[in-house]
């Protein structure tokens, strides 16, 4: 049951990351990765992550997933903008 909660929390964080990445201001997408870096450093500094290699792997893997979500969110926003511009252009041609 504990694993289910972890999966749900991770899915929720990735969903929030995607949502923040689709906002007009690009910096909203940096909130969760920065918080993740700070949290990871805190966990390593307080010896909750014992090995340096484990810390680096957790940090890089987590950032990889967050950056992929950020990229997908930005692409989605750009596609929406392009669709709106195409609608405006076709409406102006009439």
mmCIF file of C-alpha atoms in Angstrom:
data_model
loop_
_atom_site.group_PDB
_atom_site.id
_atom_site.type_symbol
_atom_site.label_atom_id
_atom_site.label_comp_id
_atom_site.label_asym_id
_atom_site.label_seq_id
_atom_site.Cartn_x
_atom_site.Cartn_y
_atom_site.Cartn_z
ATOM 1 C CA UNK A 1 0.000 0.000 0.000
ATOM 2 C CA UNK A 2 2.920 2.301 0.721
ATOM 3 C CA UNK A 3 4.168 1.869 -2.852
ATOM 4 C CA UNK A 4 0.778 2.900 -4.212
ATOM 5 C CA UNK A 5 0.953 6.173 -2.294
ATOM 6 C CA UNK A 6 4.440 6.855 -3.606
ATOM 7 C CA UNK A 7 3.306 6.277 -7.182
ATOM 8 C CA UNK A 8 0.299 8.551 -6.682
ATOM 9 C CA UNK A 9 2.440 11.299 -5.159
ATOM 10 C CA UNK A 10 4.952 11.086 -8.009
ATOM 11 C CA UNK A 11 2.162 11.134 -10.603
ATOM 12 C CA UNK A 12 0.629 14.155 -8.867
ATOM 13 C CA UNK A 13 3.939 16.014 -8.832
ATOM 14 C CA UNK A 14 4.474 15.304 -12.524
ATOM 15 C CA UNK A 15 0.925 16.470 -13.286
ATOM 16 C CA UNK A 16 1.515 19.733 -11.415
ATOM 17 C CA UNK A 17 4.828 20.143 -13.235
ATOM 18 C CA UNK A 18 3.069 19.726 -16.585
ATOM 19 C CA UNK A 19 0.371 22.211 -15.559
ATOM 20 C CA UNK A 20 2.910 24.820 -14.422
ATOM 21 C CA UNK A 21 4.868 24.325 -17.647
ATOM 22 C CA UNK A 22 1.831 25.233 -19.739
ATOM 23 C CA UNK A 23 1.537 28.691 -18.163
ATOM 24 C CA UNK A 24 2.544 31.746 -20.183
ATOM 25 C CA UNK A 25 5.499 32.547 -17.942
ATOM 26 C CA UNK A 26 8.238 29.997 -18.565
ATOM 27 C CA UNK A 27 9.612 30.370 -15.025
ATOM 28 C CA UNK A 28 6.599 28.645 -13.426
ATOM 29 C CA UNK A 29 7.976 25.410 -14.848
ATOM 30 C CA UNK A 30 11.172 25.878 -12.826
ATOM 31 C CA UNK A 31 9.452 25.930 -9.424
ATOM 32 C CA UNK A 32 9.217 22.187 -8.881
ATOM 33 C CA UNK A 33 12.698 21.293 -10.243
ATOM 34 C CA UNK A 34 14.310 23.891 -7.962
ATOM 35 C CA UNK A 35 12.276 22.598 -5.011
ATOM 36 C CA UNK A 36 13.323 19.041 -5.918
ATOM 37 C CA UNK A 37 17.001 20.030 -5.973
ATOM 38 C CA UNK A 38 16.704 21.738 -2.572
ATOM 39 C CA UNK A 39 14.808 18.765 -1.125
ATOM 40 C CA UNK A 40 17.368 16.286 -2.486
ATOM 41 C CA UNK A 41 20.274 18.265 -1.065
ATOM 42 C CA UNK A 42 18.492 18.456 2.283
ATOM 43 C CA UNK A 43 17.951 14.685 2.274
ATOM 44 C CA UNK A 44 21.621 14.091 1.488
ATOM 45 C CA UNK A 45 22.814 16.597 4.102
ATOM 46 C CA UNK A 46 20.682 15.009 6.819
ATOM 47 C CA UNK A 47 21.928 11.505 5.899
ATOM 48 C CA UNK A 48 18.558 10.250 4.678
ATOM 49 C CA UNK A 49 20.376 9.294 1.474
ATOM 50 C CA UNK A 50 23.522 7.498 2.557
ATOM 51 C CA UNK A 51 25.545 7.089 -0.612
ATOM 52 C CA UNK A 52 26.825 9.833 -2.855
ATOM 53 C CA UNK A 53 26.149 7.747 -5.949
ATOM 54 C CA UNK A 54 22.566 7.189 -4.835
ATOM 55 C CA UNK A 55 22.132 10.933 -4.289
ATOM 56 C CA UNK A 56 23.461 11.744 -7.753
ATOM 57 C CA UNK A 57 21.274 9.091 -9.391
ATOM 58 C CA UNK A 58 18.130 10.243 -7.552
ATOM 59 C CA UNK A 59 18.879 13.841 -8.447
ATOM 60 C CA UNK A 60 19.564 13.206 -12.131
ATOM 61 C CA UNK A 61 16.679 10.782 -12.633
ATOM 62 C CA UNK A 62 14.190 13.082 -10.918
ATOM 63 C CA UNK A 63 15.379 16.100 -12.874
ATOM 64 C CA UNK A 64 15.163 14.111 -16.097
ATOM 65 C CA UNK A 65 11.476 13.331 -15.508
ATOM 66 C CA UNK A 66 10.712 16.910 -14.476
ATOM 67 C CA UNK A 67 12.473 18.357 -17.518
ATOM 68 C CA UNK A 68 10.630 15.958 -19.838
ATOM 69 C CA UNK A 69 7.320 17.139 -18.355
ATOM 70 C CA UNK A 70 8.430 20.763 -18.702
ATOM 71 C CA UNK A 71 9.311 20.214 -22.346
ATOM 72 C CA UNK A 72 5.973 18.510 -23.058
ATOM 73 C CA UNK A 73 4.101 21.358 -21.393
ATOM 74 C CA UNK A 74 5.943 24.015 -23.399
ATOM 75 C CA UNK A 75 5.285 22.136 -26.655
ATOM 76 C CA UNK A 76 1.593 21.916 -25.778
ATOM 77 C CA UNK A 77 1.450 25.646 -25.060
ATOM 78 C CA UNK A 78 3.190 26.475 -28.336
ATOM 79 C CA UNK A 79 0.780 24.237 -30.274
ATOM 80 C CA UNK A 80 -2.208 25.962 -28.651
ATOM 81 C CA UNK A 81 -0.766 29.358 -29.532
ATOM 82 C CA UNK A 82 -0.160 28.262 -33.111
ATOM 83 C CA UNK A 83 -3.738 26.990 -33.429
ATOM 84 C CA UNK A 84 -5.083 30.301 -32.147
ATOM 85 C CA UNK A 85 -2.900 32.259 -34.569
ATOM 86 C CA UNK A 86 -4.065 30.054 -37.446
ATOM 87 C CA UNK A 87 -7.694 30.686 -36.452
ATOM 88 C CA UNK A 88 -7.054 34.425 -36.378
ATOM 89 C CA UNK A 89 -5.330 34.345 -39.763
ATOM 90 C CA UNK A 90 -8.146 32.373 -41.390
ATOM 91 C CA UNK A 91 -10.717 34.694 -39.840
ATOM 92 C CA UNK A 92 -8.827 37.747 -41.150
ATOM 93 C CA UNK A 93 -8.744 36.311 -44.673
ATOM 94 C CA UNK A 94 -12.541 36.162 -44.854
#
